[in-house]
CSV table of C-alpha atoms in Angstrom, one decimal:
chain,number,residue,atom,x,y,z
A,1,MET,CA,65.3,103.7,91.7
A,2,SER,CA,61.5,104.2,92.7
A,3,ASP,CA,59.6,101.1,93.6
A,4,ALA,CA,56.9,102.1,90.9
A,5,LEU,CA,59.4,102.8,88.0
A,6,ALA,CA,61.0,99.2,89.1
A,7,VAL,CA,57.9,97.6,88.8
A,8,ALA,CA,57.0,99.2,85.3
A,9,LEU,CA,59.9,97.8,84.1
A,10,GLU,CA,60.1,95.0,85.1
A,11,LYS,CA,56.6,94.1,84.0
A,12,GLN,CA,57.1,96.0,80.5
A,13,GLU,CA,60.2,93.2,79.8
A,14,LYS,CA,57.8,90.6,80.4
A,15,VAL,CA,54.7,91.9,78.8
A,16,GLY,CA,56.5,91.5,75.4
A,17,GLY,CA,57.4,87.8,75.9
A,18,GLU,CA,54.1,87.3,77.0
A,19,VAL,CA,52.2,88.4,73.9
A,20,ALA,CA,54.5,86.7,71.9
A,21,ALA,CA,54.0,83.3,73.8
A,22,GLN,CA,49.7,83.8,73.5
A,23,GLY,CA,50.5,84.3,69.9
A,24,SER,CA,52.3,81.3,69.3
A,25,LEU,CA,49.5,79.4,71.1
A,26,THR,CA,47.1,80.4,68.2
A,27,ALA,CA,49.0,78.5,65.9
A,28,LEU,CA,47.9,75.1,68.0
A,29,VAL,CA,44.3,76.5,67.5
A,30,GLN,CA,44.8,77.7,63.9
A,31,THR,CA,45.8,73.9,63.4
A,32,HIS,CA,42.9,72.2,64.7
A,33,ALA,CA,40.3,74.5,63.2
A,34,LEU,CA,42.0,73.6,59.6
A,35,SER,CA,41.5,70.3,60.3
A,36,ILE,CA,37.4,71.0,61.1
A,37,MET,CA,37.2,72.9,57.7
A,38,GLN,CA,38.8,69.7,55.6
A,39,GLN,CA,36.6,67.3,57.1
A,40,PRO,CA,34.9,65.4,54.2
A,41,LYS,CA,31.6,64.5,54.3
A,42,PRO,CA,30.1,61.2,55.4
A,43,ASP,CA,27.5,59.3,53.5
A,44,PHE,CA,25.3,57.4,55.1
A,45,SER,CA,23.1,56.3,52.1
A,46,ARG,CA,24.9,53.1,51.9
A,47,ILE,CA,24.7,52.0,55.4
A,48,ASP,CA,21.8,48.9,55.9
A,49,ASN,CA,20.8,50.3,59.1
A,50,GLU,CA,17.4,52.6,58.4
A,51,LYS,CA,17.7,54.2,61.8
A,52,VAL,CA,21.5,55.0,61.4
A,53,ARG,CA,21.0,56.2,57.9
A,54,SER,CA,18.3,58.9,59.2
A,55,PHE,CA,21.2,60.4,61.1
A,56,GLN,CA,22.8,61.6,57.9
A,57,GLY,CA,21.2,65.6,58.2
A,58,THR,CA,22.1,65.6,61.9
A,59,VAL,CA,25.9,64.4,61.4
A,60,GLN,CA,25.7,66.7,58.3
A,61,ARG,CA,24.4,69.7,60.2
A,62,THR,CA,27.2,68.9,63.0
A,63,LEU,CA,30.2,69.3,60.9
A,64,ASN,CA,28.5,72.1,58.8
A,65,LYS,CA,28.5,73.8,62.2
A,66,SER,CA,31.5,73.0,63.7
A,67,ALA,CA,33.3,74.5,60.4
A,68,GLU,CA,31.4,77.4,60.7
A,69,ASN,CA,32.5,77.9,64.3
A,70,ALA,CA,36.3,76.7,63.1
A,71,GLY,CA,36.3,79.3,60.1
A,72,LYS,CA,34.8,81.9,62.4
A,73,TYR,CA,38.2,81.7,64.3
A,74,LEU,CA,40.8,81.5,61.4
A,75,TRP,CA,39.1,84.8,59.4
A,76,THR,CA,37.9,86.7,62.3
A,77,VAL,CA,39.1,86.0,66.2
A,78,GLN,CA,42.8,84.8,64.9
A,79,PRO,CA,43.4,88.0,62.7
A,80,GLU,CA,42.4,89.8,65.8
A,81,SER,CA,45.3,88.1,68.0
A,82,ILE,CA,47.8,88.4,65.0
A,83,ALA,CA,47.0,92.1,64.5
A,84,LEU,CA,47.7,92.8,68.2
A,85,LEU,CA,51.0,91.0,68.0
A,86,ALA,CA,52.0,94.0,65.5
A,87,LYS,CA,50.6,96.8,67.8
A,88,VAL,CA,52.5,95.5,70.5
A,89,GLU,CA,55.7,95.1,68.2
A,90,ASN,CA,55.4,98.7,67.3
A,91,TYR,CA,54.9,99.9,71.1
A,92,PHE,CA,58.2,98.5,71.9
A,93,VAL,CA,59.7,99.9,68.4
A,94,THR,CA,58.3,103.6,69.5
A,95,LEU,CA,59.5,102.9,73.2
A,96,GLY,CA,63.0,102.7,72.0
A,97,ALA,CA,62.7,105.6,69.8
A,98,LEU,CA,61.6,107.4,73.1
A,99,SER,CA,64.7,105.8,75.2
A,100,GLU,CA,67.0,107.4,72.6
A,101,SER,CA,65.2,110.9,72.5
A,102,LEU,CA,65.7,110.8,76.6
A,103,LYS,CA,69.8,110.2,76.5
A,104,ASP,CA,70.7,113.5,76.1
A,105,GLU,CA,67.6,114.8,77.7
A,106,ARG,CA,68.2,116.3,81.3
A,107,ASP,CA,64.5,117.9,81.7
A,108,PRO,CA,62.9,116.0,84.0
A,109,ASP,CA,59.2,116.9,82.3
A,110,ALA,CA,60.5,115.0,79.4
A,111,MET,CA,60.8,111.5,81.7
A,112,VAL,CA,57.2,112.4,82.7
A,113,GLN,CA,55.8,112.9,79.3
A,114,THR,CA,57.4,109.8,78.0
A,115,LEU,CA,56.1,107.9,80.7
A,116,ARG,CA,52.3,109.1,80.7
A,117,PHE,CA,52.7,108.6,77.1
A,118,LEU,CA,53.6,104.8,77.7
A,119,ARG,CA,50.9,104.7,80.3
A,120,GLU,CA,48.2,105.7,77.5
A,121,GLN,CA,49.6,103.4,75.3
A,122,ALA,CA,49.2,100.3,78.0
A,123,GLY,CA,45.8,101.4,78.7
A,124,GLU,CA,44.8,101.1,75.0
A,125,PHE,CA,46.5,97.4,75.0
A,126,THR,CA,44.8,96.4,78.0
A,127,ASP,CA,41.2,97.2,76.4
A,128,GLU,CA,42.3,95.6,73.4
A,129,THR,CA,43.6,92.5,74.7
A,130,ARG,CA,40.5,92.5,76.6
A,131,LYS,CA,38.3,92.1,73.5
A,132,VAL,CA,40.4,89.5,72.0
A,133,ALA,CA,40.1,87.4,75.3
A,134,SER,CA,36.5,88.0,75.1
A,135,SER,CA,36.1,86.8,71.4
A,136,THR,CA,38.3,83.9,71.9
A,137,ASP,CA,36.0,82.9,75.2
A,138,ARG,CA,33.1,82.7,73.0
A,139,MET,CA,34.8,80.2,70.6
A,140,VAL,CA,35.8,78.0,73.7
A,141,SER,CA,32.0,78.0,74.4
A,142,ALA,CA,31.1,77.7,70.4
A,143,PHE,CA,34.1,74.8,70.4
A,144,SER,CA,32.5,73.0,73.7
A,145,ASP,CA,28.9,73.2,72.2
A,146,ASP,CA,30.2,71.2,68.7
A,147,LYS,CA,32.3,68.4,70.9
A,148,ARG,CA,28.9,68.1,73.0
A,149,SER,CA,26.6,67.5,69.7
A,150,PHE,CA,29.2,65.1,67.9
A,151,THR,CA,29.2,63.4,71.5
A,152,GLU,CA,25.6,63.0,72.2
A,153,CYS,CA,25.3,62.0,68.6
A,154,ALA,CA,27.6,58.7,68.8
A,155,VAL,CA,25.9,58.0,71.8
A,156,GLU,CA,22.5,57.8,70.2
A,157,ILE,CA,23.7,55.8,66.9
A,158,ASN,CA,25.4,53.6,69.3
A,159,ALA,CA,22.1,52.7,71.3
A,160,LEU,CA,20.5,52.2,67.9
A,161,VAL,CA,23.2,49.5,67.0
A,162,SER,CA,23.0,48.1,70.5
A,163,GLY,CA,26.6,49.0,71.0
A,164,GLU,CA,28.1,48.7,74.4
A,165,SER,CA,28.4,52.0,76.2
A,166,GLY,CA,31.5,51.0,78.3
A,167,ILE,CA,33.5,50.3,74.8
A,168,LEU,CA,32.4,53.9,73.7
A,169,GLY,CA,33.3,55.5,76.9
A,170,ASP,CA,36.9,54.0,77.0
A,171,LEU,CA,37.5,55.0,73.0
A,172,GLN,CA,36.8,58.6,74.3
A,173,ARG,CA,38.7,58.8,76.9
A,174,ASP,CA,41.7,56.9,75.0
A,175,LEU,CA,41.7,59.1,72.3
A,176,GLU,CA,41.6,62.2,74.3
A,177,ASN,CA,44.7,60.8,76.3
A,178,VAL,CA,46.7,60.4,73.2
A,179,ASN,CA,45.4,64.0,72.3
A,180,SER,CA,47.0,65.2,75.1
A,181,LYS,CA,50.0,63.5,74.5
A,182,ILE,CA,50.2,65.1,70.6
A,183,THR,CA,49.6,68.5,72.4
A,184,ALA,CA,52.2,67.6,75.1
A,185,ALA,CA,54.8,66.5,72.4
A,186,THR,CA,54.0,69.6,70.4
A,187,ILE,CA,54.6,72.2,73.4
A,188,GLY,CA,57.8,70.2,74.2
A,189,ALA,CA,59.0,71.1,70.6
A,190,GLY,CA,58.5,74.5,71.4
A,191,VAL,CA,55.2,76.1,71.7
A,192,SER,CA,53.9,76.9,75.3
A,193,GLY,CA,53.7,79.8,77.4
A,194,GLY,CA,57.2,80.0,78.4
A,195,ALA,CA,58.5,79.1,74.8
A,196,ILE,CA,58.5,81.3,71.5
A,197,LEU,CA,57.8,80.3,68.2
A,198,ALA,CA,60.4,81.1,65.9
A,199,GLY,CA,61.9,79.3,62.6
A,200,ALA,CA,59.9,77.8,60.1
A,201,ALA,CA,56.9,76.4,60.8
A,202,CYS,CA,54.2,74.2,59.2
A,203,ILE,CA,50.7,72.7,59.8
A,204,VAL,CA,49.7,69.2,58.2
A,205,ILE,CA,46.6,68.3,58.0
A,206,GLY,CA,46.0,64.4,57.4
A,207,CYS,CA,43.6,62.2,58.9
A,208,CYS,CA,43.9,60.1,62.3
A,209,THR,CA,42.1,57.1,60.5
A,210,SER,CA,40.1,55.7,57.7
A,211,ILE,CA,36.5,54.7,58.5
A,212,PHE,CA,34.2,52.8,56.2
A,213,THR,CA,30.7,54.2,56.3
A,214,GLY,CA,28.5,52.0,54.0
A,215,GLY,CA,31.5,50.5,52.2
A,216,LEU,CA,33.1,53.8,51.3
A,217,ALA,CA,36.5,55.1,53.1
A,218,LEU,CA,36.1,58.3,55.0
A,219,GLY,CA,39.1,59.9,56.2
A,220,VAL,CA,38.7,61.6,59.6
A,221,ALA,CA,40.5,64.5,59.4
A,222,ILE,CA,39.1,66.4,62.6
A,223,GLY,CA,42.1,65.7,65.1
A,224,GLY,CA,44.4,64.8,62.4
A,225,GLY,CA,45.9,68.1,61.9
A,226,VAL,CA,49.9,68.8,63.5
A,227,LEU,CA,52.2,71.7,64.0
A,228,LEU,CA,55.5,70.9,62.9
A,229,LEU,CA,58.3,73.0,63.9
A,230,GLY,CA,62.0,73.8,62.6
A,231,GLY,CA,64.7,76.1,63.9
A,232,ILE,CA,63.4,74.8,67.1
A,233,GLY,CA,65.2,72.6,69.4
A,234,GLY,CA,63.6,69.2,68.3
A,235,GLY,CA,63.9,69.0,65.0
A,236,ILE,CA,63.3,65.5,63.5
A,237,GLY,CA,63.4,63.8,66.8
A,238,SER,CA,60.0,65.6,68.0
A,239,GLY,CA,58.5,64.9,64.5
A,240,ILE,CA,58.9,61.5,64.6
A,241,ALA,CA,57.6,60.9,68.2
A,242,LEU,CA,54.7,63.1,66.5
A,243,ALA,CA,54.1,60.6,63.9
A,244,ASN,CA,54.5,57.4,66.2
A,245,LEU,CA,51.6,59.0,68.1
A,246,TYR,CA,49.5,59.6,65.5
A,247,ASP,CA,50.2,55.8,64.3
A,248,GLU,CA,49.2,55.0,68.1
A,249,LYS,CA,45.8,56.7,67.3
A,250,LYS,CA,45.2,54.8,64.2
A,251,GLU,CA,45.7,51.7,65.7
A,252,LEU,CA,43.6,52.4,68.7
A,253,LEU,CA,40.7,52.8,66.5
A,254,ALA,CA,41.6,50.0,64.2
A,255,LYS,CA,40.8,47.8,67.5
A,256,GLN,CA,37.4,49.0,68.0
A,257,GLU,CA,35.6,46.5,65.8
A,258,ARG,CA,32.8,46.2,68.1
A,259,LEU,CA,31.8,49.7,67.6
A,260,GLU,CA,29.8,50.9,64.4
A,261,SER,CA,31.6,53.1,62.4
A,262,GLY,CA,29.6,56.2,62.4
A,263,VAL,CA,29.7,56.0,66.3
A,264,LYS,CA,34.0,55.7,65.6
A,265,LEU,CA,33.3,58.8,63.4
A,266,LEU,CA,31.6,61.0,65.8
A,267,THR,CA,33.4,59.9,68.4
A,268,THR,CA,37.0,60.8,67.1
A,269,CYS,CA,35.4,64.1,65.9
A,270,SER,CA,34.3,65.0,69.4
A,271,ALA,CA,37.9,64.2,70.9
A,272,GLY,CA,39.3,66.5,68.4
A,273,LEU,CA,36.9,69.1,69.3
A,274,ALA,CA,37.8,68.5,72.9
A,275,ASP,CA,41.3,69.2,72.0
A,276,LEU,CA,40.6,72.3,70.0
A,277,GLY,CA,38.6,73.6,73.0
A,278,THR,CA,41.4,73.0,75.5
A,279,GLN,CA,44.0,74.7,73.1
A,280,ALA,CA,41.4,77.7,72.8
A,281,GLY,CA,41.0,77.9,76.4
A,282,GLU,CA,45.0,78.2,76.9
A,283,VAL,CA,44.8,81.2,74.4
A,284,ALA,CA,41.8,82.9,76.3
A,285,THR,CA,44.1,82.3,79.8
A,286,ALA,CA,47.2,83.5,78.1
A,287,LEU,CA,45.1,86.5,76.9
A,288,GLN,CA,43.7,87.3,80.4
A,289,ASN,CA,46.8,87.2,81.9
A,290,THR,CA,48.2,89.7,79.3
A,291,THR,CA,45.6,91.8,80.0
A,292,ASN,CA,46.3,92.1,83.7
A,293,SER,CA,49.9,92.6,83.1
A,294,TRP,CA,49.0,95.7,80.9
A,295,THR,CA,46.6,97.1,83.7
A,296,LEU,CA,49.6,96.5,85.9
A,297,LEU,CA,51.7,98.4,83.7
A,298,LYS,CA,49.5,101.0,82.9
A,299,GLU,CA,49.0,101.9,86.9
A,300,SER,CA,53.1,101.7,87.6
A,301,LEU,CA,54.0,104.2,85.0
A,302,ASN,CA,51.6,106.3,86.4
A,303,SER,CA,52.6,106.4,89.5
A,304,ALA,CA,56.2,106.2,88.4
A,305,ALA,CA,55.8,109.8,86.4
A,306,ASP,CA,54.0,111.1,89.4
A,307,ASN,CA,57.1,109.9,91.8
A,308,ILE,CA,59.7,111.7,89.1
A,309,GLU,CA,57.5,114.6,89.0
A,310,LYS,CA,58.0,114.9,92.7
A,311,ALA,CA,61.6,114.3,92.8
A,312,GLY,CA,64.3,116.8,92.7
A,313,ARG,CA,66.4,116.9,89.5
A,314,THR,CA,69.1,114.7,90.6
A,315,GLN,CA,66.9,112.0,91.7
A,316,SER,CA,65.1,112.0,88.3
A,317,ASP,CA,68.2,112.1,86.4
A,318,PHE,CA,69.4,108.8,88.3
A,319,LEU,CA,66.0,107.4,87.3
A,320,ARG,CA,66.4,108.6,83.8
A,321,LYS,CA,69.6,106.7,83.6
A,322,SER,CA,68.2,103.6,85.4
A,323,PHE,CA,65.1,103.4,82.9
A,324,LEU,CA,67.4,103.6,79.8
A,325,ARG,CA,69.8,100.8,81.1
A,326,THR,CA,67.0,98.4,81.5
A,327,ILE,CA,65.5,99.8,78.2
A,328,ASP,CA,68.9,98.9,76.5
A,329,LYS,CA,69.0,95.7,78.1
A,330,SER,CA,65.3,94.2,77.4
A,331,LEU,CA,64.7,95.7,74.2
A,332,PRO,CA,66.2,93.5,71.6
A,333,ARG,CA,64.8,90.4,73.3
A,334,ASN,CA,61.3,91.8,73.3
A,335,LEU,CA,61.4,93.0,69.6
A,336,GLU,CA,63.1,89.5,68.3
A,337,GLN,CA,60.3,87.3,70.2
A,338,LEU,CA,57.6,89.5,69.0
A,339,ARG,CA,59.0,89.8,65.4
A,340,ASN,CA,59.8,86.1,65.0
A,341,THR,CA,56.3,85.1,66.4
A,342,ARG,CA,54.4,87.6,63.8
A,343,ASN,CA,56.9,86.2,61.0
A,344,ALA,CA,56.3,82.8,61.8
A,345,LEU,CA,52.4,82.8,61.9
A,346,ILE,CA,52.0,84.9,58.8
A,347,GLY,CA,54.7,82.4,57.0
A,348,MET,CA,53.2,79.2,58.1
A,349,LYS,CA,53.1,76.7,55.5
A,350,THR,CA,50.1,74.4,55.3
A,351,VAL,CA,50.5,70.8,53.8
A,352,SER,CA,46.5,69.4,53.4
A,353,GLN,CA,46.2,65.9,52.5
A,354,PRO,CA,43.0,64.8,54.5
A,355,ASN,CA,43.0,61.5,52.9
A,356,THR,CA,46.3,60.5,53.8
A,357,HIS,CA,47.3,59.6,57.3
A,358,THR,CA,48.9,61.9,59.4
A,359,GLY,CA,51.6,59.8,60.4
A,360,ASP,CA,52.5,59.1,57.1
A,361,LEU,CA,52.5,62.6,55.9
A,362,ILE,CA,54.8,63.9,58.8
A,363,ARG,CA,57.5,61.2,57.9
A,364,PHE,CA,57.3,62.7,54.1
A,365,GLU,CA,57.6,66.1,55.3
A,366,LEU,CA,60.5,65.5,57.6
A,367,GLN,CA,62.3,63.8,54.8
A,368,LYS,CA,62.1,67.5,52.7
A,369,PRO,CA,65.2,69.8,52.8
A,370,PRO,CA,65.8,71.8,55.6
A,371,ARG,CA,63.1,73.7,56.0
A,372,LEU,CA,61.3,71.5,58.4
A,373,ALA,CA,64.4,68.9,59.4
A,374,ARG,CA,67.2,71.1,60.7
C-alpha cells in the first residue's frame, strides 16, 4: 500500500471517533449553560447594609449577561456542532456506498475519482470545523469575562462588609477544586476525548446550596448542573459519587459563615463560570484537533489519488483491495460512534429543579427504573 493511502486510511478511521468525542464534550458545556439559564435572580432589597443593596443592579446585569451568553451557546453554537456531527455521519454513509461501488470496478480511474471526491469532502469539513471552533473560542472568551465579573463583584462586596480576603480566596479555590472533581467523575463515567457518549443521558439542574439574602432563601443553580449517563460503565456507582461531591460542595459553602451571603452567592457563580469556560475550552481544542485531522486527510487523499493515477493496473488493483478491506473493517465502528453520540445529544432528558439540592436530585433520578440506573 502506498504511504499516502496508508496515512489517509489511518486518519479517516480516527477522524470519525474524534468528531464523536468532540460532540460528546458539548454535553458537558450544555449542562453548565443550562444551569446558568435556570439561576433565580437574587433580591438584595431586604439586606440591611445599604452599600450592599446598591449592588442589586450590578449583580442582576452580571447574571443577565451570563444567561445571554449561555443562551447563545445553547441556541447557536451547540446546534452548529450537532449539525457538523450529522454531516460527518453522512460522509461515512457515502464512503460505504462508494466502497461498495468499487468492489467490482477494475478501472483505476474509478478509484482515483473516489479519492478526489473524498478529498473535496475533507476540505469542506476542514472549513466547517474551523468555523465551529472559532465560534466556540468566542464563547470561551465570553464565559471568561462573565466569570471575572462575578469575581470582581464578590471582591467589592466583601470589601464593603469588611470581609476577610483570605477566606474569600480560599472559598474560590475550594469551589473550583470540587468542581474539577465533579468534572473528573463525569468524564470517568464516559465523556472524554477518548470515550463516546452513548446510551441514555440526563442533565440534572439543581442547586449547589441555598443562600439567604435579606432573609429569603435563594438556590444557587450556577454550578449545580450535572450530566448523568446510562448505558455506560459506571452507572449507579458514578451517579452516587457525583451526588456525594455535590454534598461536599454544599457543606463547603455552609461552613463559610464568616462571609456575607451575597459574596458566597457571587463566588459560587464565579466558580461555576470557571468550570464552564474550562469545558468550552476543551470543546474548542477538540474542534481544532479535528480541523487538523481533516486537513491531513485531505492532503493524504490527494497524494494517494496522484500515486494511483501514476501506478500500473496491477498495483492500482492491489491498492483498491487494500482500501476496501480497511473501509469494511473501520466503517461500522465509525458509524456506530457518530450515530450513538448524535442520538444521545438529541434525545437528552433534562430535569430542572433549581431550588432542590443537586445531590438529592441525582439520588432521586437513580431510583427510577432503568433509563439511568443500569
